[in-house]
CSV table of C-alpha atoms and ligand atoms in Angstrom, one decimal:
chain,number,residue,atom,x,y,z
A,1,MET,CA,110.9,125.8,79.6
A,2,THR,CA,112.2,126.5,83.0
A,3,GLN,CA,108.9,126.4,85.4
A,4,PRO,CA,108.4,128.8,88.0
A,5,PHE,CA,107.7,126.3,90.8
A,6,VAL,CA,109.3,126.8,94.2
A,7,LEU,CA,111.6,124.0,94.9
A,8,HIS,CA,111.9,122.8,98.4
A,9,PHE,CA,113.0,119.7,100.3
A,10,LYS,CA,110.0,117.9,101.7
A,11,PRO,CA,109.7,118.2,105.4
A,12,SER,CA,111.1,114.5,106.1
A,13,ILE,CA,114.5,115.3,104.5
A,14,SER,CA,117.1,115.8,106.6
A,15,ARG,CA,120.4,117.6,105.9
A,16,ILE,CA,123.5,117.0,107.4
A,17,GLU,CA,126.8,119.1,106.8
A,18,GLU,CA,129.9,117.5,107.8
A,19,SER,CA,131.9,120.4,106.9
A,20,THR,CA,131.4,123.4,104.2
A,21,ASP,CA,132.2,120.9,101.5
A,22,HIS,CA,130.5,117.8,102.5
A,23,VAL,CA,126.7,117.4,102.9
A,24,ILE,CA,124.6,114.2,103.5
A,25,VAL,CA,121.2,114.5,102.5
A,26,GLN,CA,118.7,111.7,103.4
A,27,SER,CA,115.1,110.4,103.6
A,28,HIS,CA,113.5,109.7,106.9
A,29,ILE,CA,114.0,106.3,108.8
A,30,ALA,CA,112.8,103.4,106.6
A,31,ASN,CA,109.2,102.3,108.4
A,32,GLY,CA,108.9,99.0,106.8
A,33,ASN,CA,107.0,100.6,103.9
A,34,VAL,CA,109.0,103.1,102.1
A,35,PRO,CA,112.8,102.7,102.0
A,36,GLN,CA,115.4,105.2,103.1
A,37,TYR,CA,118.0,107.0,100.6
A,38,LYS,CA,121.2,108.7,101.6
A,39,LEU,CA,123.2,111.2,99.0
A,40,ASP,CA,126.7,112.0,100.8
A,41,ILE,CA,127.8,114.4,98.7
A,42,LYS,CA,131.7,115.8,98.5
A,43,GLN,CA,133.4,118.7,97.2
A,44,VAL,CA,130.3,120.9,97.7
A,45,SER,CA,131.4,124.4,96.0
A,46,PRO,CA,130.1,127.5,97.9
A,47,GLY,CA,127.1,128.2,95.5
A,48,LEU,CA,125.8,124.4,95.8
A,49,LEU,CA,125.9,124.6,99.6
A,50,THR,CA,123.9,127.8,99.4
A,51,VAL,CA,121.6,125.9,97.0
A,52,PHE,CA,121.1,122.8,99.8
A,53,ARG,CA,120.3,125.0,102.5
A,54,THR,CA,118.0,127.2,100.5
A,55,LEU,CA,116.1,123.7,99.3
A,56,GLY,CA,115.8,122.8,103.3
A,57,ASN,CA,114.5,126.4,104.5
A,58,ASP,CA,112.2,128.4,102.1
A,59,GLY,CA,113.2,127.1,98.8
A,60,ALA,CA,113.6,128.8,95.6
A,61,THR,CA,112.4,128.8,91.9
A,62,GLU,CA,115.1,126.8,89.6
A,63,LYS,CA,116.2,129.9,87.8
A,64,ASP,CA,116.8,131.6,91.8
A,65,LEU,CA,118.9,128.4,92.3
A,66,SER,CA,121.0,128.8,89.2
A,67,ASN,CA,121.7,132.3,90.0
A,68,LEU,CA,122.9,131.1,93.2
A,69,VAL,CA,125.5,128.8,91.9
A,70,LEU,CA,126.3,131.4,89.1
A,71,ASP,CA,127.1,134.0,91.4
A,72,ALA,CA,129.1,131.9,93.7
A,73,ASP,CA,131.0,129.7,91.6
A,74,GLY,CA,130.2,130.8,88.0
A,75,PHE,CA,129.1,128.9,85.0
A,76,SER,CA,131.4,125.6,85.5
A,77,GLU,CA,129.0,124.3,88.4
A,78,LEU,CA,125.8,124.6,87.0
A,79,PRO,CA,125.9,121.1,85.6
A,80,LYS,CA,126.6,119.9,89.1
A,81,LEU,CA,123.6,121.6,90.0
A,82,TYR,CA,121.0,120.1,87.4
A,83,TYR,CA,122.5,116.4,88.3
A,84,TYR,CA,121.8,117.0,91.6
A,85,LEU,CA,118.2,118.8,91.7
A,86,GLN,CA,117.2,115.6,89.2
A,87,LYS,CA,118.9,113.3,91.7
A,88,PHE,CA,116.6,114.7,94.5
A,89,ILE,CA,113.5,114.8,92.0
A,90,ASP,CA,114.0,111.3,91.0
A,91,LEU,CA,114.5,110.1,94.6
A,92,GLY,CA,111.5,111.9,95.6
A,93,MET,CA,112.6,114.3,98.0
A,94,ILE,CA,111.7,117.7,96.7
A,95,CYS,CA,108.3,119.4,96.7
A,96,HIS,CA,107.1,121.7,94.0
A,97,THR,CA,105.0,124.5,95.0
A,98,ILE,CA,103.1,127.1,93.4
A,99,VAL,CA,103.2,130.3,95.1
A,100,CYS,CA,100.0,132.9,94.5
A,101,GLU,CA,100.5,136.5,96.0
A,102,GLY,CA,103.1,135.6,98.0
A,103,TYR,CA,101.5,132.6,99.5
A,104,PRO,CA,101.5,129.0,98.7
A,105,LEU,CA,98.5,127.8,96.5
A,106,ALA,CA,99.2,124.1,96.0
A,107,THR,CA,102.6,121.8,97.0
A,108,ARG,CA,103.4,118.6,95.2
A,109,LEU,CA,104.3,116.3,97.9
A,110,PRO,CA,106.4,113.0,96.4
A,111,ILE,CA,105.8,109.7,98.5
A,112,TYR,CA,107.8,107.4,96.4
A,113,PRO,CA,110.8,108.0,94.1
A,114,THR,CA,109.5,108.5,90.7
A,115,GLN,CA,112.2,107.9,87.7
A,116,LYS,CA,111.9,110.8,85.1
A,117,PHE,CA,108.9,112.5,86.8
A,118,GLN,CA,108.2,115.5,84.3
A,119,PHE,CA,105.7,118.1,84.1
A,120,THR,CA,102.9,118.0,81.6
A,121,ASP,CA,102.2,120.8,79.7
A,122,ILE,CA,98.6,122.4,79.6
A,123,LYS,CA,97.2,123.2,76.5
A,124,ILE,CA,94.9,126.6,76.9
A,125,ASP,CA,91.9,125.4,74.8
A,126,GLN,CA,92.0,121.7,76.1
A,127,LYS,CA,89.4,120.5,78.8
A,128,TYR,CA,90.5,118.7,81.6
A,129,VAL,CA,88.4,116.9,84.5
A,130,LEU,CA,89.4,115.7,88.0
A,131,SER,CA,89.8,112.1,88.5
A,132,ARG,CA,87.1,110.1,89.6
A,133,PHE,CA,89.9,108.7,91.7
A,134,ALA,CA,91.1,111.8,93.6
A,135,TYR,CA,89.8,112.8,96.9
A,136,SER,CA,90.7,115.1,99.4
A,137,TYR,CA,91.0,115.0,103.4
A,138,LYS,CA,92.5,116.8,106.6
A,139,GLU,CA,95.8,115.9,107.4
A,140,GLN,CA,97.7,117.7,110.0
A,141,GLU,CA,95.7,120.7,109.6
A,142,GLN,CA,96.2,120.8,106.0
A,143,LEU,CA,93.6,119.8,103.1
A,144,VAL,CA,95.3,116.8,101.0
A,145,LEU,CA,94.5,116.0,97.6
A,146,SER,CA,95.4,112.1,96.8
A,147,SER,CA,94.7,109.5,94.5
A,148,PRO,CA,95.4,105.7,94.7
A,149,LEU,CA,96.6,106.1,91.2
A,150,VAL,CA,100.2,107.7,92.2
A,151,SER,CA,102.5,107.9,95.0
A,152,ALA,CA,102.6,111.6,95.3
A,153,GLN,CA,99.8,114.1,97.3
A,154,ILE,CA,99.0,117.6,96.8
A,155,ILE,CA,98.4,120.1,99.6
A,156,LEU,CA,96.0,122.8,98.8
A,157,ALA,CA,97.4,125.5,101.2
A,158,ASN,CA,94.5,128.0,100.7
A,159,TRP,CA,90.9,128.2,99.4
A,160,LYS,CA,91.9,129.2,95.7
A,161,GLY,CA,93.2,126.1,95.2
A,162,ALA,CA,90.2,123.8,96.9
A,163,ALA,CA,87.9,126.1,94.5
A,164,VAL,CA,89.6,125.2,91.5
A,165,ILE,CA,89.5,121.5,92.2
A,166,ALA,CA,85.4,121.8,92.9
A,167,GLU,CA,85.2,123.4,89.2
A,168,LEU,CA,87.3,120.6,88.1
A,169,THR,CA,84.4,118.0,88.7
A,170,GLN,CA,83.1,119.4,85.5
A,171,PRO,CA,85.2,119.3,82.3
A,172,GLN,CA,86.9,122.8,82.0
A,173,THR,CA,89.4,124.6,80.1
A,174,CYS,CA,91.9,126.8,81.5
A,175,GLN,CA,90.4,129.5,80.3
A,176,GLU,CA,87.0,128.8,81.5
A,177,LEU,CA,88.4,128.1,84.9
A,178,CYS,CA,90.0,131.9,85.0
A,179,THR,CA,86.9,133.2,84.3
A,180,ARG,CA,85.3,131.4,87.3
A,181,ILE,CA,88.2,132.1,89.6
A,182,PRO,CA,89.8,135.7,88.6
A,183,ASP,CA,91.9,135.5,91.4
A,184,ILE,CA,94.3,133.3,89.7
A,185,SER,CA,96.3,134.7,86.7
A,186,GLN,CA,96.3,132.2,83.8
A,187,GLN,CA,100.0,131.5,84.2
A,188,LEU,CA,99.3,129.9,87.5
A,189,MET,CA,96.2,128.3,86.9
A,190,GLN,CA,98.0,126.4,83.7
A,191,LEU,CA,101.1,125.7,86.1
A,192,PHE,CA,98.3,124.5,88.7
A,193,LEU,CA,96.7,122.1,85.9
A,194,SER,CA,99.8,121.2,85.2
A,195,LEU,CA,100.8,119.8,88.7
A,196,LEU,CA,97.4,118.3,88.6
A,197,LEU,CA,97.7,116.5,85.6
A,198,SER,CA,101.2,115.2,86.0
A,199,THR,CA,100.5,113.7,89.2
A,200,LYS,CA,97.1,111.7,87.9
A,201,MET,CA,94.7,114.3,89.6
A,202,LEU,CA,93.3,115.5,86.3
A,203,CYS,CA,92.3,113.8,83.2
A,204,GLU,CA,92.5,115.1,79.6
A,205,VAL,CA,88.9,115.2,78.1
A,206,LYS,CA,89.5,113.8,74.6
A,207,MET,CA,87.5,114.3,71.1
A,208,ASP,CA,84.9,111.9,72.1
A,209,GLY,CA,84.3,113.3,75.4
A,210,LYS,CA,85.9,110.5,77.1
A,211,THR,CA,89.2,110.4,79.5
A,212,GLU,CA,91.9,107.6,79.3
A,213,GLU,CA,90.8,106.8,82.6
A,214,GLU,CA,87.3,105.7,81.3
A,215,THR,CA,88.6,103.9,78.6
A,216,ASN,CA,91.2,101.9,80.4
A,217,LYS,CA,89.9,98.6,80.7
A,218,ASN,CA,92.1,97.5,83.7
A,219,LEU,CA,90.8,100.8,85.7
A,220,VAL,CA,87.0,100.6,84.9
A,221,SER,CA,86.4,97.8,87.1
A,222,TRP,CA,87.7,99.5,89.8
A,223,GLU,CA,85.2,101.2,92.4
A,224,PHE,CA,86.9,104.1,94.0
A,225,HIS,CA,86.8,102.6,97.7
A,226,ASP,CA,88.1,99.1,96.6
A,227,LEU,CA,91.3,100.8,94.8
A,228,LEU,CA,91.6,103.3,97.9
A,229,PHE,CA,91.4,100.1,100.2
A,230,HIS,CA,93.5,98.2,98.0
A,231,CYS,CA,96.5,100.5,98.0
A,232,ARG,CA,96.1,101.8,101.3
A,233,HIS,CA,96.4,98.1,103.1
A,234,ARG,CA,99.2,97.0,101.0
A,235,LYS,CA,102.8,98.0,101.1
A,236,GLY,CA,103.8,100.9,98.3
A,237,LYS,CA,102.0,103.9,97.0
A,238,HIS,CA,101.9,105.4,100.6
A,239,SER,CA,104.4,106.0,103.3
A,240,TYR,CA,102.2,105.2,106.3
A,241,PRO,CA,103.6,102.9,108.9
A,242,THR,CA,102.0,99.5,108.3
A,243,GLY,CA,102.5,96.2,110.3
A,244,LYS,CA,102.7,95.7,114.1
A,245,THR,CA,103.2,99.5,115.3
A,246,PHE,CA,101.5,99.0,118.3
A,247,ARG,CA,100.6,102.6,118.1
A,248,PHE,CA,98.0,102.5,121.1
A,249,LEU,CA,100.3,101.3,123.5
A,250,ASP,CA,100.6,104.3,125.8
A,251,LYS,CA,97.1,105.8,124.5
A,252,LEU,CA,94.4,103.0,125.0
A,253,GLU,CA,94.0,100.5,127.1
A,254,GLN,CA,94.4,97.1,125.7
A,255,PRO,CA,90.8,95.6,124.2
A,256,PRO,CA,90.4,92.2,126.5
A,257,LEU,CA,90.8,88.8,125.1
A,258,ALA,CA,87.1,88.1,125.1
A,259,LYS,CA,84.2,89.7,125.8
A,260,THR,CA,82.5,89.3,129.4
A,261,LYS,CA,79.2,87.6,129.3
A,262,MET,CA,76.3,89.6,127.4
A,263,SER,CA,73.9,87.5,129.8
A,264,ASN,CA,73.2,85.2,132.2
A,265,ASP,CA,70.7,83.3,130.6
A,266,ILE,CA,73.0,80.8,129.4
A,267,ILE,CA,72.8,77.6,127.0
A,268,GLU,CA,75.8,75.1,127.8
A,269,LEU,CA,76.7,73.4,124.3
A,270,TYR,CA,77.6,69.8,123.8
A,271,ARG,CA,81.2,69.1,123.6
A,272,PRO,CA,82.2,66.3,121.2
A,273,ASP,CA,84.7,63.6,122.2
A,274,LEU,CA,87.7,64.6,119.9
A,275,LYS,CA,89.4,61.3,120.6
A,276,LYS,CA,86.7,59.1,119.1
A,277,LEU,CA,86.4,61.8,116.2
A,278,LYS,CA,90.3,61.7,115.5
A,279,ASP,CA,89.7,57.6,115.1
A,280,GLU,CA,86.0,57.9,113.3
A,281,ASP,CA,85.7,61.0,111.3
A,282,TYR,CA,86.1,61.0,107.6
A,283,SER,CA,89.5,61.6,106.3
A,284,PHE,CA,90.7,65.1,105.4
A,285,THR,CA,90.9,64.4,101.6
A,286,TRP,CA,87.3,63.0,101.7
A,287,VAL,CA,86.2,66.1,103.6
A,288,LEU,CA,87.9,68.5,101.4
A,289,GLU,CA,86.6,66.9,97.9
A,290,ALA,CA,83.2,66.8,99.1
A,291,ARG,CA,82.8,70.4,100.7
A,292,GLN,CA,79.8,72.5,98.9
A,293,SER,CA,77.6,74.9,99.7
A,294,ILE,CA,74.2,73.8,100.5
A,295,ARG,CA,71.1,76.2,100.6
A,296,SER,CA,68.3,73.9,101.0
A,297,TYR,CA,67.6,71.6,104.1
A,298,LYS,CA,65.9,68.5,105.4
A,299,ASP,CA,62.7,69.4,106.8
A,300,GLU,CA,63.9,68.2,110.4
A,301,PRO,CA,66.1,71.2,111.9
A,302,ILE,CA,69.4,71.1,112.8
A,303,THR,CA,70.0,70.0,116.4
A,304,ASP,CA,71.5,71.7,119.6
A,305,ARG,CA,74.0,68.4,119.9
A,306,GLN,CA,75.2,69.0,116.1
A,307,LEU,CA,75.1,73.1,116.7
A,308,GLY,CA,77.5,72.6,120.0
A,309,GLU,CA,79.7,70.0,118.2
A,310,PHE,CA,79.9,72.5,115.1
A,311,LEU,CA,81.0,75.5,117.0
A,312,TYR,CA,83.4,73.3,119.1
A,313,ARG,CA,84.8,72.2,116.4
A,314,SER,CA,85.2,75.5,114.5
A,315,ALA,CA,85.5,78.7,117.0
A,316,ARG,CA,85.9,77.8,120.7
A,317,ASN,CA,89.0,79.0,122.7
A,318,LYS,CA,91.5,76.0,122.5
A,319,ARG,CA,94.1,77.8,125.0
A,320,ILE,CA,95.4,81.2,125.8
A,321,ILE,CA,98.8,82.1,124.8
A,322,TYR,CA,100.5,84.7,126.6
A,323,LYS,CA,102.7,87.1,124.2
A,324,ASP,CA,105.0,90.0,125.5
A,325,TYR,CA,102.3,92.2,124.5
A,326,GLY,CA,99.0,90.8,126.2
A,327,GLU,CA,97.1,87.6,126.1
A,328,CYS,CA,96.0,85.8,122.9
A,329,THR,CA,94.1,82.5,122.4
A,330,HIS,CA,94.4,79.7,120.0
A,331,ARG,CA,91.6,78.5,118.2
A,332,PRO,CA,90.6,76.0,115.7
A,333,TYR,CA,90.8,78.6,112.6
A,334,ALA,CA,93.8,80.7,112.0
A,335,ASN,CA,93.8,84.5,113.1
A,336,GLY,CA,96.1,87.5,112.7
A,337,GLY,CA,98.1,87.7,115.2
A,338,GLY,CA,96.3,85.3,117.3
A,339,ARG,CA,94.0,88.6,118.3
A,340,TYR,CA,91.1,86.6,117.7
A,341,GLU,CA,88.8,89.7,117.2
A,342,LEU,CA,85.7,87.8,115.6
A,343,GLU,CA,82.7,87.6,118.1
A,344,LEU,CA,80.1,85.0,116.8
A,345,TYR,CA,76.8,85.9,116.9
A,346,THR,CA,74.0,82.6,116.6
A,347,ILE,CA,70.5,83.8,114.9
A,348,ILE,CA,68.6,80.7,115.6
A,349,ASN,CA,65.6,80.2,113.2
A,350,THR,CA,64.6,76.8,113.7
A,351,CYS,CA,67.0,74.3,116.0
A,352,ASN,CA,65.8,71.4,118.3
A,353,ASN,CA,66.0,72.5,121.6
A,354,ILE,CA,67.0,76.0,121.0
A,355,THR,CA,64.3,78.6,120.7
A,356,SER,CA,64.4,81.1,118.2
A,357,GLY,CA,66.5,84.5,119.0
A,358,ILE,CA,70.0,86.1,118.7
A,359,TYR,CA,72.6,84.2,121.0
A,360,HIS,CA,75.9,85.4,121.5
A,361,TYR,CA,78.8,82.5,121.5
A,362,CYS,CA,81.6,82.4,124.2
A,363,PRO,CA,84.4,80.7,122.9
A,364,GLN,CA,86.1,80.4,126.6
A,365,GLU,CA,83.3,78.5,128.4
A,366,HIS,CA,81.7,76.9,124.9
A,367,GLN,CA,78.1,78.4,125.8
A,368,LEU,CA,75.6,80.4,124.2
A,369,CYS,CA,74.4,83.8,125.7
A,370,ARG,CA,70.8,84.4,124.9
A,371,LEU,CA,70.4,88.1,123.9
A,372,SER,CA,66.9,88.1,122.4
A,373,GLY,CA,64.0,85.9,121.4
A,374,ARG,CA,62.4,86.0,118.2
A,375,ASN,CA,61.6,89.6,117.3
A,376,SER,CA,61.5,91.7,114.2
A,377,TYR,CA,65.3,92.1,114.0
A,378,VAL,CA,65.8,88.1,114.0
A,379,GLU,CA,63.2,88.1,110.9
A,380,ALA,CA,65.1,90.9,109.1
A,381,LEU,CA,68.6,89.6,109.6
A,382,LEU,CA,67.1,85.8,108.5
A,383,GLU,CA,65.5,87.4,105.4
A,384,ASP,CA,68.4,89.4,104.4
A,385,ALA,CA,70.6,86.2,104.3
A,386,TYR,CA,67.6,83.9,103.0
A,387,PHE,CA,67.8,86.9,100.1
A,388,ALA,CA,71.6,86.7,99.4
A,389,THR,CA,71.1,83.0,98.9
A,390,GLY,CA,68.8,83.9,95.9
A,391,LYS,CA,65.8,82.9,98.4
A,392,ALA,CA,66.8,79.0,98.3
A,393,SER,CA,65.7,78.4,101.8
A,394,MET,CA,65.1,80.4,105.1
A,395,PRO,CA,68.1,79.4,107.0
A,396,GLN,CA,67.9,77.4,109.8
A,397,VAL,CA,71.0,79.2,111.8
A,398,LEU,CA,72.8,82.2,110.8
A,399,PHE,CA,76.0,83.1,112.1
A,400,ILE,CA,77.0,86.9,112.1
A,401,TYR,CA,80.8,87.6,112.7
A,402,ALA,CA,81.3,91.0,114.4
A,403,ALA,CA,84.8,92.4,115.1
A,404,ARG,CA,85.9,94.1,118.1
A,405,PHE,CA,87.9,96.2,115.8
A,406,SER,CA,90.1,97.9,118.4
A,407,ARG,CA,91.4,94.6,119.3
A,408,ILE,CA,93.2,94.4,116.1
A,409,ALA,CA,94.3,97.7,115.7
A,410,TRP,CA,95.7,98.2,119.1
A,411,VAL,CA,98.6,95.9,117.2
A,412,TYR,CA,98.3,96.6,113.6
A,413,GLU,CA,98.4,99.9,111.7
A,414,SER,CA,97.5,100.2,108.3
A,415,ILE,CA,96.2,96.6,107.7
A,416,ALA,CA,93.8,96.1,110.4
A,417,TYR,CA,90.7,96.2,108.4
A,418,SER,CA,92.3,94.0,105.9
A,419,LEU,CA,93.4,91.8,108.7
A,420,ILE,CA,89.6,91.2,110.0
A,421,LEU,CA,88.2,90.4,106.4
A,422,LYS,CA,91.4,87.5,105.9
A,423,ASP,CA,90.1,86.3,109.4
A,424,VAL,CA,86.8,86.2,108.5
A,425,GLY,CA,87.7,83.8,105.2
A,426,CYS,CA,89.7,81.5,107.5
A,427,LEU,CA,86.6,81.2,109.7
A,428,GLN,CA,84.1,80.7,106.8
A,429,GLN,CA,86.8,77.7,105.2
A,430,THR,CA,86.8,76.3,108.9
A,431,MET,CA,83.2,76.1,109.1
A,432,TYR,CA,82.5,74.9,105.6
A,433,LEU,CA,85.1,72.1,106.5
A,434,VAL,CA,83.9,71.3,109.8
A,435,ALA,CA,80.1,71.3,108.8
A,436,THR,CA,81.1,68.9,105.7
A,437,ALA,CA,82.6,66.5,108.0
A,438,MET,CA,79.3,66.5,110.0
A,439,ASN,CA,77.2,66.0,107.1
A,440,LEU,CA,75.5,69.5,107.6
A,441,ALA,CA,74.3,72.3,104.8
A,442,PRO,CA,77.0,75.0,105.3
A,443,CYS,CA,77.2,78.3,103.2
A,444,ALA,CA,79.0,81.7,103.3
A,445,ILE,CA,77.0,84.8,102.8
A,446,GLY,CA,79.1,87.7,100.7
A,447,CYS,CA,77.3,91.0,102.4
A,448,GLY,CA,75.2,91.5,105.7
A,449,ASN,CA,73.8,94.5,107.1
A,450,SER,CA,75.9,96.1,109.7
A,451,ASP,CA,73.5,98.7,110.8
A,452,LEU,CA,70.7,96.4,111.1
A,453,PHE,CA,73.1,94.0,113.4
A,454,ALA,CA,74.2,96.9,115.5
A,455,THR,CA,70.5,97.4,116.4
A,456,ALA,CA,69.7,94.1,117.0
A,457,VAL,CA,72.0,93.6,119.8
A,458,GLY,CA,72.5,97.0,120.8
A,459,ALA,CA,76.3,97.2,120.0
A,460,ASP,CA,78.5,100.2,119.0
A,461,TYR,CA,78.8,100.6,115.2
A,462,TYR,CA,82.3,101.8,115.9
A,463,GLU,CA,82.9,99.2,118.4
A,464,GLU,CA,82.0,96.1,117.3
A,465,THR,CA,80.6,95.9,113.7
A,466,SER,CA,79.3,92.8,111.9
A,467,VAL,CA,82.0,91.9,109.0
A,468,GLY,CA,80.9,88.8,107.8
A,469,GLU,CA,77.7,86.0,107.7
A,470,PHE,CA,77.8,82.2,107.3
A,471,ILE,CA,74.7,80.0,107.3
A,472,LEU,CA,74.0,76.5,108.4
A,473,GLY,CA,71.0,73.7,108.5
A,474,SER,CA,70.4,70.2,108.2
A,475,ASN,CA,71.5,68.4,105.1
A,476,THR,CA,69.1,67.2,102.3
A,477,GLU,CA,71.7,65.5,100.5
A,478,ILE,CA,72.7,62.6,103.1
B,1,LIG,C1,83.2,85.0,100.7
B,1,LIG,C2,82.1,83.9,100.2
B,1,LIG,C3,81.0,84.9,99.8
B,1,LIG,C4,80.0,84.0,99.5
B,1,LIG,N1,78.2,84.5,99.3
B,1,LIG,C5,77.3,84.2,98.8
B,1,LIG,C6,75.9,84.5,99.1
B,1,LIG,O1,75.8,85.4,99.4
B,1,LIG,N2,75.2,83.9,98.8
B,1,LIG,C7,75.0,82.5,98.1
B,1,LIG,O2,74.4,82.0,98.1
B,1,LIG,N3,76.5,82.1,98.1
B,1,LIG,C8,77.5,82.7,98.5
B,1,LIG,N4,78.7,82.2,98.6
B,1,LIG,C9,78.8,80.5,98.4
B,1,LIG,C10,79.7,80.7,96.7
B,1,LIG,O3,78.4,80.7,96.0
B,1,LIG,C11,80.2,79.2,96.9
B,1,LIG,O4,81.2,79.0,97.4
B,1,LIG,C12,80.6,78.7,95.2
B,1,LIG,O5,79.9,79.0,94.3
B,1,LIG,C13,81.4,77.7,94.6
B,1,LIG,O6,80.5,76.7,95.1
B,1,LIG,P1,81.0,75.6,96.5
B,1,LIG,O7,81.0,76.5,97.6
B,1,LIG,O8,79.8,74.8,96.3
B,1,LIG,O9,82.4,75.0,96.0
B,1,LIG,C14,79.9,82.6,99.0
B,1,LIG,C15,81.1,82.2,99.2
B,1,LIG,C16,82.0,82.7,99.7
B,1,LIG,C17,83.7,82.1,100.0
């Protein structure tokens, strides 16, 4: 059945007329994510030329496009029309729009080529429900319906489309929807549901009241935010630029290499003799094999000297590196692009010669800057970590890693947050190994309270937010 969708090229498709019978149709310049496609079409008939022009302008239904070819070229050119239409659709170049009373209701915008894309017919008495992965947001003054399950978006061009989506949070038949939203005819409603179903925004409700999404064992373990984050920070599924794009180059000043000192109440930390350590340290294999998470401590707390050595060996600035786009540093742990966006806050519960409180670590000078003494925030942050260990022991020292988000987002697009989490892993593993080599008790913590942290240190949540935790203490196991 010919569907009354209006077909048109998506905005990023360009059409170059080399001559009246030679047309080049190509997708946008590859951005490291979506490949570029180019069709060099020769011996273009006058009818086909009109079709290509129409697709590049307001578009037309398949029936109207075939009439253009029939009128100008006759029946013999029709197979060519259908060949090219299918080719454009397969290459993700064509949008499908539903027009309601002269205005667009919804448009399917493909992002990636989809081989054999087809619309699924809608049964009038079948119940459908919105996918739990579908979400809508504002992009360039449009309401967009998207889903991490699919490489296409639906542009909701007016309130009627948005109203249908809202109703579909409950299972509905096409007929029921038409009674609730009488502004859309049954034929258009069927078409709209077909658009949603074939773009995986909609699920069929089966006889047992369940959807495929609910019974698919590979999908059930994905929470909405995890799947969305996964798809948006990896290449594929979306068309956003990905990687080093420097999108803020002329817009935002580059965040500095390091924070200015947060207080004048400074503790100079002990610096170990690395040359001596290189000769006397445990072997690398011993450290790797001995590493484990230890959550209980000796009665005597960790010392200021041990804390100094630990921070020096795992997190100090070793040197500054000058890249063409600014200063970067080198530290004992690896970090995406050498941006070193992680700030290290040290929450002391018990440590010989350092009073309990919150401190910020200066990696350049290898100092602790005291921010506050023991207060209710210190208690709450320590307690949070204590609960995360299954109440093993109150941590002697809690490190909170906070990311200066814009330091990494200034360089990287689409992947900035994921790089931060990977950097957390690198720092945690380095801390594990250094602690093992020093016979200390280390343990990573899976989740902390970013709101509590921001209040405790007076940080703007969006400028600098906590992203990782690690606890340390004296080791009972030696
Ligand atoms: C990212 C990450 C998060 C963790 N979160 C916690 C946690 O919240 N509480 C805890 O007691 N242990 C935590 N651990 C420690 C793991 O439980 C531990 O590494 C794992 O059981 C393996 O044991 P091992 O480290 O002794 O080899 C975490 C470890 C990692 C790497």
